[in-house]
mmCIF file of N, CA and C in Angstrom:
data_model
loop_
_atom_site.group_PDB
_atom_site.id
_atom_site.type_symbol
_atom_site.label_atom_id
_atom_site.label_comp_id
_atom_site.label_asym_id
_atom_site.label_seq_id
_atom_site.Cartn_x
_atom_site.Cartn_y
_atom_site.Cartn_z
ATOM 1 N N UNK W 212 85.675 92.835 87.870
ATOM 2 C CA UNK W 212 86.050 94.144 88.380
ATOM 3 C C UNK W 212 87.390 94.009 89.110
ATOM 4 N N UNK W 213 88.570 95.299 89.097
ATOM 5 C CA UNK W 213 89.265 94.599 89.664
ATOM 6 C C UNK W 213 90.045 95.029 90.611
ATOM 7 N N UNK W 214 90.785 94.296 91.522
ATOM 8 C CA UNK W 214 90.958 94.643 93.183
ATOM 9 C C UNK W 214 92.452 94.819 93.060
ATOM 10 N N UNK W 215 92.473 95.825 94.235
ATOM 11 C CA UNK W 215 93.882 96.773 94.517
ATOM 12 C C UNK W 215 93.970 96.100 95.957
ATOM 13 N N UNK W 216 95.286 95.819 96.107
ATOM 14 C CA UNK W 216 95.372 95.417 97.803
ATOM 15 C C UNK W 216 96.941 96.366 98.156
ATOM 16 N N UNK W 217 96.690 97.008 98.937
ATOM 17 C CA UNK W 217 97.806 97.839 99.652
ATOM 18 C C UNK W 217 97.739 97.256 101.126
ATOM 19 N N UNK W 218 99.109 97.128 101.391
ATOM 20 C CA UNK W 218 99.800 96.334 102.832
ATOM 21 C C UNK W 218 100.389 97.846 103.506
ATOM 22 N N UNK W 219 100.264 97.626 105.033
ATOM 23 C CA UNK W 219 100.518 98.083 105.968
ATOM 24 C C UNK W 219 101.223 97.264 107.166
ATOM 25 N N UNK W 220 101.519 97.890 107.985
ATOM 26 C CA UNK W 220 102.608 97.388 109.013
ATOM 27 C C UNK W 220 102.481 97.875 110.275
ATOM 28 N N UNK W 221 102.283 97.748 111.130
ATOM 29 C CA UNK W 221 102.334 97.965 112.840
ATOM 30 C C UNK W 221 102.231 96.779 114.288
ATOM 31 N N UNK W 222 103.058 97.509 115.017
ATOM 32 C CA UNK W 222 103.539 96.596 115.782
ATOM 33 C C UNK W 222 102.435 97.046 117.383
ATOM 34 N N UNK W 223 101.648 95.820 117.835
ATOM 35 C CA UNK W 223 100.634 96.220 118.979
ATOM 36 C C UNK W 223 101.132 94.753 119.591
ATOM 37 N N UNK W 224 100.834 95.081 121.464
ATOM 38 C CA UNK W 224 101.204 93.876 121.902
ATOM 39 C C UNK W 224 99.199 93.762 122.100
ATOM 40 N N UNK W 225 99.247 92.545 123.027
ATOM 41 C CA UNK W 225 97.642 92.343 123.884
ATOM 42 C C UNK W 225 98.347 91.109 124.752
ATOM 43 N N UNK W 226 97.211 90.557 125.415
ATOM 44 C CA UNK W 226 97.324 89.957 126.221
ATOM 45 C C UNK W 226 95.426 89.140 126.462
ATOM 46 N N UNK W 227 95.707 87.493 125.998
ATOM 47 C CA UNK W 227 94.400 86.552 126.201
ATOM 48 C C UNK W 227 94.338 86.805 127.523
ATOM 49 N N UNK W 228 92.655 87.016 127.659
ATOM 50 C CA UNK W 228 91.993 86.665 128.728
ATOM 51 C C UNK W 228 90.292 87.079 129.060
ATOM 52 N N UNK W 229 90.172 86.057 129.718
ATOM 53 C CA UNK W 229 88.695 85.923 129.813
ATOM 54 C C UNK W 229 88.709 85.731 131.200
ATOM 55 N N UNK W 230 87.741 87.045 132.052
ATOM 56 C CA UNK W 230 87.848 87.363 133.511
ATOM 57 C C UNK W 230 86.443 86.054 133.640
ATOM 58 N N UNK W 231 85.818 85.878 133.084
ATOM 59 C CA UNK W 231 84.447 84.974 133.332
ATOM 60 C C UNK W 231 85.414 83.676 133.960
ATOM 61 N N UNK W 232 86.791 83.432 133.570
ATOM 62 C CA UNK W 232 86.999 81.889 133.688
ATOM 63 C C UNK W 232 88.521 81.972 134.769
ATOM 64 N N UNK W 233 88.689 81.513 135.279
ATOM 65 C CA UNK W 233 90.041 81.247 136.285
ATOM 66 C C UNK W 233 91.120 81.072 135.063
ATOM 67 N N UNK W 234 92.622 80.971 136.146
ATOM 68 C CA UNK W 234 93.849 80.847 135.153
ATOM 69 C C UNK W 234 93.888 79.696 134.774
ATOM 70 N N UNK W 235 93.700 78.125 135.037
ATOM 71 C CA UNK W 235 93.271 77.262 135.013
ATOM 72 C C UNK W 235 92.786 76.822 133.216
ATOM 73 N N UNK W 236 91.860 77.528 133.237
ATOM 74 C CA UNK W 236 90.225 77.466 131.993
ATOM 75 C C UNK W 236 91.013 78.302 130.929
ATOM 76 N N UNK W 237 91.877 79.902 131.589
ATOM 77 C CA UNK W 237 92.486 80.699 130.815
ATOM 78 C C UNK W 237 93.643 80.081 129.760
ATOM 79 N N UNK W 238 94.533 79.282 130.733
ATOM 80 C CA UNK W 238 95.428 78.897 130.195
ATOM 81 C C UNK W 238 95.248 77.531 128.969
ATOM 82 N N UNK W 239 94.182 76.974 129.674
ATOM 83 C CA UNK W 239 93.282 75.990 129.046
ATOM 84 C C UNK W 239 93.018 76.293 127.178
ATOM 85 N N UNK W 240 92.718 77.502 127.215
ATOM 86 C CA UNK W 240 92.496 78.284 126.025
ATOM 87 C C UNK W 240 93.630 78.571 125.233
ATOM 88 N N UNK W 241 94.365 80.045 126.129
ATOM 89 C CA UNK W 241 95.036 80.837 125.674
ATOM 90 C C UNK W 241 95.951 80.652 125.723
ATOM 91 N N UNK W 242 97.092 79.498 126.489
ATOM 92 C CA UNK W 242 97.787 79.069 126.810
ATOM 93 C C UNK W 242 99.113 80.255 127.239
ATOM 94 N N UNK W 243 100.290 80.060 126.839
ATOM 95 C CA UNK W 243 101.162 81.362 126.754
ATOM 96 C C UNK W 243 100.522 82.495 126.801
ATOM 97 N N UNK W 244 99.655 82.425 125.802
ATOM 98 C CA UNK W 244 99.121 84.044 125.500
ATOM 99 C C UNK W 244 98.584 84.690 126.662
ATOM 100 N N UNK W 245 98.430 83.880 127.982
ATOM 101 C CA UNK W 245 97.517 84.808 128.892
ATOM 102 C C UNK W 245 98.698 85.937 129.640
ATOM 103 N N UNK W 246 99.987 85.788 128.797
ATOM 104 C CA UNK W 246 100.781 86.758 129.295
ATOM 105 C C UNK W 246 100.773 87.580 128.209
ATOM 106 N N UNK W 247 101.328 89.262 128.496
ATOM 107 C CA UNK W 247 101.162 90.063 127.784
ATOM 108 C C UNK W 247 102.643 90.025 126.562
ATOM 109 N N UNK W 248 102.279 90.089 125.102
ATOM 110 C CA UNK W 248 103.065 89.438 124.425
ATOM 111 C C UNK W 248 102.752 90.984 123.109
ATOM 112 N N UNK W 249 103.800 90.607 121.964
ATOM 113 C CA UNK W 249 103.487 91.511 120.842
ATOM 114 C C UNK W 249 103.504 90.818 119.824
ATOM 115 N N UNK W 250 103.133 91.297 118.823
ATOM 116 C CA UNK W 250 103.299 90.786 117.219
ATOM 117 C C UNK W 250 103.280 92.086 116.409
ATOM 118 N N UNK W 251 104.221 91.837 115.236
ATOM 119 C CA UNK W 251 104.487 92.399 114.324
ATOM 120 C C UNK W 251 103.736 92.443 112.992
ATOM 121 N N UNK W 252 102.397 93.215 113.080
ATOM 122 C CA UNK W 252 100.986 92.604 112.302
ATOM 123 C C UNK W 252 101.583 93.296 110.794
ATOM 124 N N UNK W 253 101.022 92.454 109.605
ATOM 125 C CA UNK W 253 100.282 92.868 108.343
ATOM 126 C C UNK W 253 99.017 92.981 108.128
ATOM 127 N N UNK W 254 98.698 93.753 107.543
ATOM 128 C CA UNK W 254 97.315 94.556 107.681
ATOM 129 C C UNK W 254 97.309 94.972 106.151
ATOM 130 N N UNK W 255 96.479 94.120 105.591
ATOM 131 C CA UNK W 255 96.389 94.613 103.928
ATOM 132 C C UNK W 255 94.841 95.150 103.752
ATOM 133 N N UNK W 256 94.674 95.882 102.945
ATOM 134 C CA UNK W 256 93.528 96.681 102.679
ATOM 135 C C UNK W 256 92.997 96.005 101.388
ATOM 136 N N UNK W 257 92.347 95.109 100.855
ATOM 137 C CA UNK W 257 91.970 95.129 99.639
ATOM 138 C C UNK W 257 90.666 96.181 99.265
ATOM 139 N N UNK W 258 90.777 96.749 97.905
ATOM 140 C CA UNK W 258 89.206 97.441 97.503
ATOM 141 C C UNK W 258 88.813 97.084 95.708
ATOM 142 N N UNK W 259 87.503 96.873 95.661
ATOM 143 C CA UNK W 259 87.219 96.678 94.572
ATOM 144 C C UNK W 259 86.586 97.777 93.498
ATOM 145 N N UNK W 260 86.793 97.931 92.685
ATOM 146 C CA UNK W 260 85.989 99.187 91.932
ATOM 147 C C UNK W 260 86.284 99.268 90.336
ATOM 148 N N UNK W 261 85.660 100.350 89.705
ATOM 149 C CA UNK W 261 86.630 100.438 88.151
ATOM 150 C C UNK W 261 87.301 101.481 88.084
ATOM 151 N N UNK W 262 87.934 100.967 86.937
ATOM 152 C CA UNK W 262 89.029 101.820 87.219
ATOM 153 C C UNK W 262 88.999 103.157 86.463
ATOM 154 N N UNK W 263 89.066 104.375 86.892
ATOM 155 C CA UNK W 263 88.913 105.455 87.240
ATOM 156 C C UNK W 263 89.955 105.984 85.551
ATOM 157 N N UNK W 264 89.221 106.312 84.848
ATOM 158 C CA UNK W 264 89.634 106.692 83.344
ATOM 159 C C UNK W 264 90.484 107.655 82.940
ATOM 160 N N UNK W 265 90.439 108.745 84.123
ATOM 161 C CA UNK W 265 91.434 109.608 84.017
ATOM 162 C C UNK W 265 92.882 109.481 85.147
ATOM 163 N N UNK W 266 92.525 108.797 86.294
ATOM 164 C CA UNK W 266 93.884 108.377 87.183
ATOM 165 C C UNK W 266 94.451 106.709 86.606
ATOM 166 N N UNK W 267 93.494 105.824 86.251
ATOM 167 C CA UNK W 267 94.065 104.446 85.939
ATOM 168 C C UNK W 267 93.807 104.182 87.171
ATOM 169 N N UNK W 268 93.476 104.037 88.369
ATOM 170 C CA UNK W 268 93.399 103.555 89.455
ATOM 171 C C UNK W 268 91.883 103.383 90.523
ATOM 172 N N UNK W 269 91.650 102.493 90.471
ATOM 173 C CA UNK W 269 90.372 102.031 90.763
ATOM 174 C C UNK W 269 90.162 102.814 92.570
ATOM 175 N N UNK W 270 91.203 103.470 93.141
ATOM 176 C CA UNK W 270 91.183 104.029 93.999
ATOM 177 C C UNK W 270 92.029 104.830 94.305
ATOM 178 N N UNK W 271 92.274 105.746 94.948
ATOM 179 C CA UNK W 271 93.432 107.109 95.118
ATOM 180 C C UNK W 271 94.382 106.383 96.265
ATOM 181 N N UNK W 272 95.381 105.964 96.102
ATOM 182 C CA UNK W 272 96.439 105.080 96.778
ATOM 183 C C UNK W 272 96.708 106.575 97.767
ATOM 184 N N UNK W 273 96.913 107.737 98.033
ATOM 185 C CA UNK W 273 96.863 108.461 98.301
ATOM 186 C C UNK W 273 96.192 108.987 99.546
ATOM 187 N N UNK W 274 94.775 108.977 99.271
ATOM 188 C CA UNK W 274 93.619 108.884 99.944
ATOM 189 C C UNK W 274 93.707 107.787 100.770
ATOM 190 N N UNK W 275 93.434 106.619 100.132
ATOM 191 C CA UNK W 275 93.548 105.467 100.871
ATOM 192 C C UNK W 275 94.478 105.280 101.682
ATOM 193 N N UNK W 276 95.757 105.423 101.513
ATOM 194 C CA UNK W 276 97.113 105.510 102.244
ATOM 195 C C UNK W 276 96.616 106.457 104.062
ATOM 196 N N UNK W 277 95.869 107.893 103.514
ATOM 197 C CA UNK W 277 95.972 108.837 104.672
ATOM 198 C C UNK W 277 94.973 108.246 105.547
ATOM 199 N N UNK W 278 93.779 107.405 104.771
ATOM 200 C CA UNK W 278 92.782 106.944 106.039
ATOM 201 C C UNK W 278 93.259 106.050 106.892
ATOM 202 N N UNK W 279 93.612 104.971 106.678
ATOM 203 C CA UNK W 279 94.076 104.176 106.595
ATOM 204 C C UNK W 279 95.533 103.965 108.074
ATOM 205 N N UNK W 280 96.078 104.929 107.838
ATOM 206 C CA UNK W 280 97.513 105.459 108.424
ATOM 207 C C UNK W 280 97.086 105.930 109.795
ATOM 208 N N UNK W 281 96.157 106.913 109.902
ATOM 209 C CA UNK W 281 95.219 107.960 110.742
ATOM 210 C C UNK W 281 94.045 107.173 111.240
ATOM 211 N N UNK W 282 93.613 106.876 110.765
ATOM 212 C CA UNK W 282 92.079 106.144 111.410
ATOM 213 C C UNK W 282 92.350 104.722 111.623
ATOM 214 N N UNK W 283 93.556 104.017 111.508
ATOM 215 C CA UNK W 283 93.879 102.966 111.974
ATOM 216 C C UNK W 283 94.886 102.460 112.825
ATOM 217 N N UNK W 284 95.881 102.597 111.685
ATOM 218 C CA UNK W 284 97.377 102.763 112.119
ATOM 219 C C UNK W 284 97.957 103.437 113.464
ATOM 220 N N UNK W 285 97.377 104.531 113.362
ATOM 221 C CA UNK W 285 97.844 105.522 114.453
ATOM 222 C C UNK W 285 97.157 104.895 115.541
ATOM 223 N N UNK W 286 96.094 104.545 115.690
ATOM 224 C CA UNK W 286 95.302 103.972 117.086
ATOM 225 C C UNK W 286 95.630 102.426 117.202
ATOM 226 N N UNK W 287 96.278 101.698 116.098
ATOM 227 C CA UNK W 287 96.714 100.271 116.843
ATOM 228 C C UNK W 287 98.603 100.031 117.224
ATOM 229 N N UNK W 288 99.481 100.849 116.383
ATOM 230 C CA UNK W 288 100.641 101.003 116.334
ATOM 231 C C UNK W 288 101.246 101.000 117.793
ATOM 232 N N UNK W 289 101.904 100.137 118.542
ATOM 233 C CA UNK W 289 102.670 100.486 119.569
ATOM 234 C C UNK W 289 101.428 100.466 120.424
ATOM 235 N N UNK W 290 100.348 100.039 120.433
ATOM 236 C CA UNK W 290 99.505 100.072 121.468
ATOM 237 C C UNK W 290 99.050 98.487 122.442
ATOM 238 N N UNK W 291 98.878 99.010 123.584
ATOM 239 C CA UNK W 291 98.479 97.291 124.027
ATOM 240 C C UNK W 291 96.807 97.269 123.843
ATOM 241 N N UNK W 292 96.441 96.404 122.642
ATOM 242 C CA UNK W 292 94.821 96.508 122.428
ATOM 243 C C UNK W 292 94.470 96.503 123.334
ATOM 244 N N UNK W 293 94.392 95.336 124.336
ATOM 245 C CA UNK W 293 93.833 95.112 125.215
ATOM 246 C C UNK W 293 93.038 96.313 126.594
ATOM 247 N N UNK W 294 94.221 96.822 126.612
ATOM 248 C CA UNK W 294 94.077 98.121 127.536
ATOM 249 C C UNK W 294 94.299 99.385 127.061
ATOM 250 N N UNK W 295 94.761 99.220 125.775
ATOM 251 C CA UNK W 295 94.560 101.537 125.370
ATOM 252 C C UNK W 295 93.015 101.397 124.470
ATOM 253 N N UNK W 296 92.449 100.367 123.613
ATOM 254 C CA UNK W 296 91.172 101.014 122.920
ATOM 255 C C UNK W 296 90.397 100.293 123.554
ATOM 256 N N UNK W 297 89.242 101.667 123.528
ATOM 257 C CA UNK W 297 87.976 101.189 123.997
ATOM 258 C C UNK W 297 87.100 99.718 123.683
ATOM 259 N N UNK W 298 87.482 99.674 122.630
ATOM 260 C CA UNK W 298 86.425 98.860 121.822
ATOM 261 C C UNK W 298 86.807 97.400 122.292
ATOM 262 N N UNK W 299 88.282 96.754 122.745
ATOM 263 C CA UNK W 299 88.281 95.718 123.497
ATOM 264 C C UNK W 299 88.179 95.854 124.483
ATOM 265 N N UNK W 300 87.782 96.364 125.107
ATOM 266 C CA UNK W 300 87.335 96.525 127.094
ATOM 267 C C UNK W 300 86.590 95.172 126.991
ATOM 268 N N UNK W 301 85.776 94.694 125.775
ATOM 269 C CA UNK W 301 84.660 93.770 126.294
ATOM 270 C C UNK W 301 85.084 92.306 125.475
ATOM 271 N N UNK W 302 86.203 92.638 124.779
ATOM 272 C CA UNK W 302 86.571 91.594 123.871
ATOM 273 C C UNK W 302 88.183 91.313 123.438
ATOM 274 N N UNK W 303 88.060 89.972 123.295
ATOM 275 C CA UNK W 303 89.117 89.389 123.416
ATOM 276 C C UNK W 303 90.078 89.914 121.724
ATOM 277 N N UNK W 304 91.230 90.396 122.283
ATOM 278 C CA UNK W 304 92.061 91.028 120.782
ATOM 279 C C UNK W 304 92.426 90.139 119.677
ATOM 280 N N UNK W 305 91.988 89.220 119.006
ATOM 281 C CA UNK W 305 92.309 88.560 118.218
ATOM 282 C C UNK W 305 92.108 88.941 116.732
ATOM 283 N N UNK W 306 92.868 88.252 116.049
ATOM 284 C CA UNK W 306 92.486 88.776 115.098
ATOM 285 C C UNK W 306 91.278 88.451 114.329
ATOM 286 N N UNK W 307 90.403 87.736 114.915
ATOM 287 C CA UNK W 307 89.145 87.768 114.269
ATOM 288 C C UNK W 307 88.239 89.314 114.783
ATOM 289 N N UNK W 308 88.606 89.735 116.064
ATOM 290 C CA UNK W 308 87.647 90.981 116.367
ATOM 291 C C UNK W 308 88.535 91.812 115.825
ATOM 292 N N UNK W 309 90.005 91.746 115.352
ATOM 293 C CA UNK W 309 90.586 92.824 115.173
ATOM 294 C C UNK W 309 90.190 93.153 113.702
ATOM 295 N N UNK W 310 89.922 92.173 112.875
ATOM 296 C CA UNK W 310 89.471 92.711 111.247
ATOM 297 C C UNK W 310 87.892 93.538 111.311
ATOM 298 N N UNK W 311 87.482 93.305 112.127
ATOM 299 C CA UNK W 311 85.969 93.693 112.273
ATOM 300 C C UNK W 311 86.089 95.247 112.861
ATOM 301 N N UNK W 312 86.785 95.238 113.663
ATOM 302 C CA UNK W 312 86.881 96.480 114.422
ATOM 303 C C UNK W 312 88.121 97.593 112.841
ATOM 304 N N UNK W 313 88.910 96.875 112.158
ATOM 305 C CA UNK W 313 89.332 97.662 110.994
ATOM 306 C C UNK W 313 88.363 97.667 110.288
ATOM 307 N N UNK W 314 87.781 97.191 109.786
ATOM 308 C CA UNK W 314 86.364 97.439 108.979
ATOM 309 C C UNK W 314 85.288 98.832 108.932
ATOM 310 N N UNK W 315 85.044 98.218 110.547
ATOM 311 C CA UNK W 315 84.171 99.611 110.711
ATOM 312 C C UNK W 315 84.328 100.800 110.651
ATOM 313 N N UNK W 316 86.048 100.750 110.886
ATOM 314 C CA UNK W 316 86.573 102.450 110.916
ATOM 315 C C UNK W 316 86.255 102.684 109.740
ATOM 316 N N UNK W 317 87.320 101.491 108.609
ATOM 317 C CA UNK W 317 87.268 102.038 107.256
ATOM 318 C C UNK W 317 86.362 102.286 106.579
ATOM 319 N N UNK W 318 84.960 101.289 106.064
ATOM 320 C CA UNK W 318 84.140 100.983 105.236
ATOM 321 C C UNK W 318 83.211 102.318 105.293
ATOM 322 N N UNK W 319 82.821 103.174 106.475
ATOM 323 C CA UNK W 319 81.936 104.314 106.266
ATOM 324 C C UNK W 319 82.957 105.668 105.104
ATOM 325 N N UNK W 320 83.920 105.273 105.089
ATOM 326 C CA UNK W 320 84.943 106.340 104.136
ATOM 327 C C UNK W 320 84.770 105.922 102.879
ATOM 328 N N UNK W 321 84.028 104.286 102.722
ATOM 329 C CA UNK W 321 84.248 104.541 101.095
ATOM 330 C C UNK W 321 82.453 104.507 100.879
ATOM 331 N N UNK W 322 81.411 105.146 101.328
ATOM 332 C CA UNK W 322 79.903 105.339 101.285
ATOM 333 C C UNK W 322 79.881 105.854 99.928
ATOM 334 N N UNK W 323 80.487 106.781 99.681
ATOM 335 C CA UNK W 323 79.901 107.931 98.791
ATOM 336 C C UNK W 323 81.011 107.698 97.735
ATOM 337 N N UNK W 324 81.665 106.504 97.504
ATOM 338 C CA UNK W 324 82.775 106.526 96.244
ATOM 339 C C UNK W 324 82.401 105.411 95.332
ATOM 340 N N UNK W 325 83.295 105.351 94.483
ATOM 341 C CA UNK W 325 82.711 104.029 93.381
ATOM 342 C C UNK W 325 83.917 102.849 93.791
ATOM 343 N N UNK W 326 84.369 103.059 94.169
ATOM 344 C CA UNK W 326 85.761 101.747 94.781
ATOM 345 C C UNK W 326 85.236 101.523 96.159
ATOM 346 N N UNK W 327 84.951 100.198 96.401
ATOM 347 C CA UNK W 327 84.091 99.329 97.695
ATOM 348 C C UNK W 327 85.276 98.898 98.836
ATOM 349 N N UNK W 328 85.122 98.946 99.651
ATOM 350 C CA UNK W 328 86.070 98.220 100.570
ATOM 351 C C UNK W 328 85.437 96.611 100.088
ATOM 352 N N UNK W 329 86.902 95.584 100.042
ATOM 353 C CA UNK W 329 86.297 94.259 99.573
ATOM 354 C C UNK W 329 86.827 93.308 100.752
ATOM 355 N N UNK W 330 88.419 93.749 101.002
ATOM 356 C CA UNK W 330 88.383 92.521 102.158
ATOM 357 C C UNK W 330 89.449 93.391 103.047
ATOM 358 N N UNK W 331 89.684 92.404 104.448
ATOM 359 C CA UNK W 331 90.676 92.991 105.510
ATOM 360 C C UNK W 331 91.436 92.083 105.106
ATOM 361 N N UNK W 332 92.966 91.943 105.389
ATOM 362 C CA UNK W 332 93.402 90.637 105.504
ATOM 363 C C UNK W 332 94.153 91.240 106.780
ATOM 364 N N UNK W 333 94.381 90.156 107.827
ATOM 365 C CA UNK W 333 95.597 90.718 109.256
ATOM 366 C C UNK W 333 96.391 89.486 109.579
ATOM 367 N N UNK W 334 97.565 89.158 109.219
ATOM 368 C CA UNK W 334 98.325 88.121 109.760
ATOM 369 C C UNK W 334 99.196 89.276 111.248
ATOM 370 N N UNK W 335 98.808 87.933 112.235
ATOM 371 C CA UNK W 335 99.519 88.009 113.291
ATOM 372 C C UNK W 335 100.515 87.554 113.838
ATOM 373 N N UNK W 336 101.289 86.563 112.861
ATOM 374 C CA UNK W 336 102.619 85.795 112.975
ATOM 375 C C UNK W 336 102.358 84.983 111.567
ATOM 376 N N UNK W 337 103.605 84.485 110.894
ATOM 377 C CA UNK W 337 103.771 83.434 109.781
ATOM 378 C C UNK W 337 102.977 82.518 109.797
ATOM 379 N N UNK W 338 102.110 82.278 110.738
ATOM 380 C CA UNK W 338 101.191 80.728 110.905
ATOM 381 C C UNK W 338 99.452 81.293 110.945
ATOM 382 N N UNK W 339 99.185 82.124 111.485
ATOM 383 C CA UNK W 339 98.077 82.328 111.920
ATOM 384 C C UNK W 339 97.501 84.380 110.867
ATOM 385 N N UNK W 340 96.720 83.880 110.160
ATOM 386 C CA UNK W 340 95.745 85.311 110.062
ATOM 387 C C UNK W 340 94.709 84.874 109.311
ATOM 388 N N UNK W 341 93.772 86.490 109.633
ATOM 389 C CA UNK W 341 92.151 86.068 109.379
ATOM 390 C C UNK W 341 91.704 87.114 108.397
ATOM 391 N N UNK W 342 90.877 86.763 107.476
ATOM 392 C CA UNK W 342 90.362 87.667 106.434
ATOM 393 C C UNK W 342 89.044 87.719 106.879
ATOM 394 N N UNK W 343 88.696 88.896 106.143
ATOM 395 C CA UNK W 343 86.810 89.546 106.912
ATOM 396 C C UNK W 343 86.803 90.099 105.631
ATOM 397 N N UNK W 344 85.413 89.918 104.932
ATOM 398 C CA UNK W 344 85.235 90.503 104.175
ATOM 399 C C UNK W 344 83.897 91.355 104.178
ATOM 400 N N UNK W 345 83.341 91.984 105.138
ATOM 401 C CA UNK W 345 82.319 92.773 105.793
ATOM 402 C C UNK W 345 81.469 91.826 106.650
ATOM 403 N N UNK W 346 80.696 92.575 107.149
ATOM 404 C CA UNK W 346 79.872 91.636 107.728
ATOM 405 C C UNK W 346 78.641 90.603 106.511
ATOM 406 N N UNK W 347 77.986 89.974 107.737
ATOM 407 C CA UNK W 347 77.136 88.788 106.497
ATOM 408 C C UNK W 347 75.912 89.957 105.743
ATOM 409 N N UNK W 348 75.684 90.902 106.379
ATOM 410 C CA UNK W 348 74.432 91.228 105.633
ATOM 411 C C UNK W 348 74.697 92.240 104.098
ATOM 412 N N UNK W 349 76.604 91.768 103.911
ATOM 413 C CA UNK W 349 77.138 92.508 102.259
ATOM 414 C C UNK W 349 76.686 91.240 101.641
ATOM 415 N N UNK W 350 75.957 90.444 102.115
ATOM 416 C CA UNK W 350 75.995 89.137 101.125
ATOM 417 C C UNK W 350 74.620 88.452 100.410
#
């Protein structure tokens, strides 16, 4: 079956830290990062499905583009994770919680279609990114 991956772009700063542990333990970890810093993320969408007989396209690049832009984009773009969304109040912004937390927005938008959300991909600099491909119980 076969997979469409569309890339996206936005720029969010954050800032490591874990209040449970002193600067000490923090820095221990997070090193630099326990200062507030940015990155210039890629954010690719892969989806799997067939392909759709009268568009040729296993998904509406279109559609996908507006969720995507709006239900993501717009709430991580120019934002400091750490302190504008709710959802890290309790967790550390990395990009392992950050594919999980894109997931959930997206994956209830494709319920009722024949093209699946298949993977996140999020690089956070040239060296470092993490792919999610739903949680364990798609498996």
């Amino acid at each position: 079956m076969p997979l469409i991956t569309k890339e996206y772009k936005f720029c969010a700063a954050h800032q490591y830290w874990n209040d449970k542990w002193g600067k000490e333990e923090n820095f221990e970890v997070f090193g630099d990062d326990i200062k507030n810093h940015g990155h210039n993320y890629i954010l690719r969408i892969t989806v799997q499905g067939k392909i759709d007989s009268e568009s040729g396209f296993v998904v509406s690049l279109q559609w996908l583009n507006d969720i995507v832009r709006n239900k993501v984009i717009k709430i991580l773009d120019h934002s400091q994770i750490d302190k504008d969304i709710e959802y890290f109040k309790d967790k550390t912004p990395s990009t392992e919680n950050l594919v999980i937390f894109i997931w959930d927005i997206l994956d209830p938008y494709f319920k009722d279609r024949t093209a699946k959300l298949y993977k996140i991909f999020l690089r956070e600099t040239p060296t470092i990114y993490t792919e999610y491909y739903g949680p364990e119980e798609n498996f």
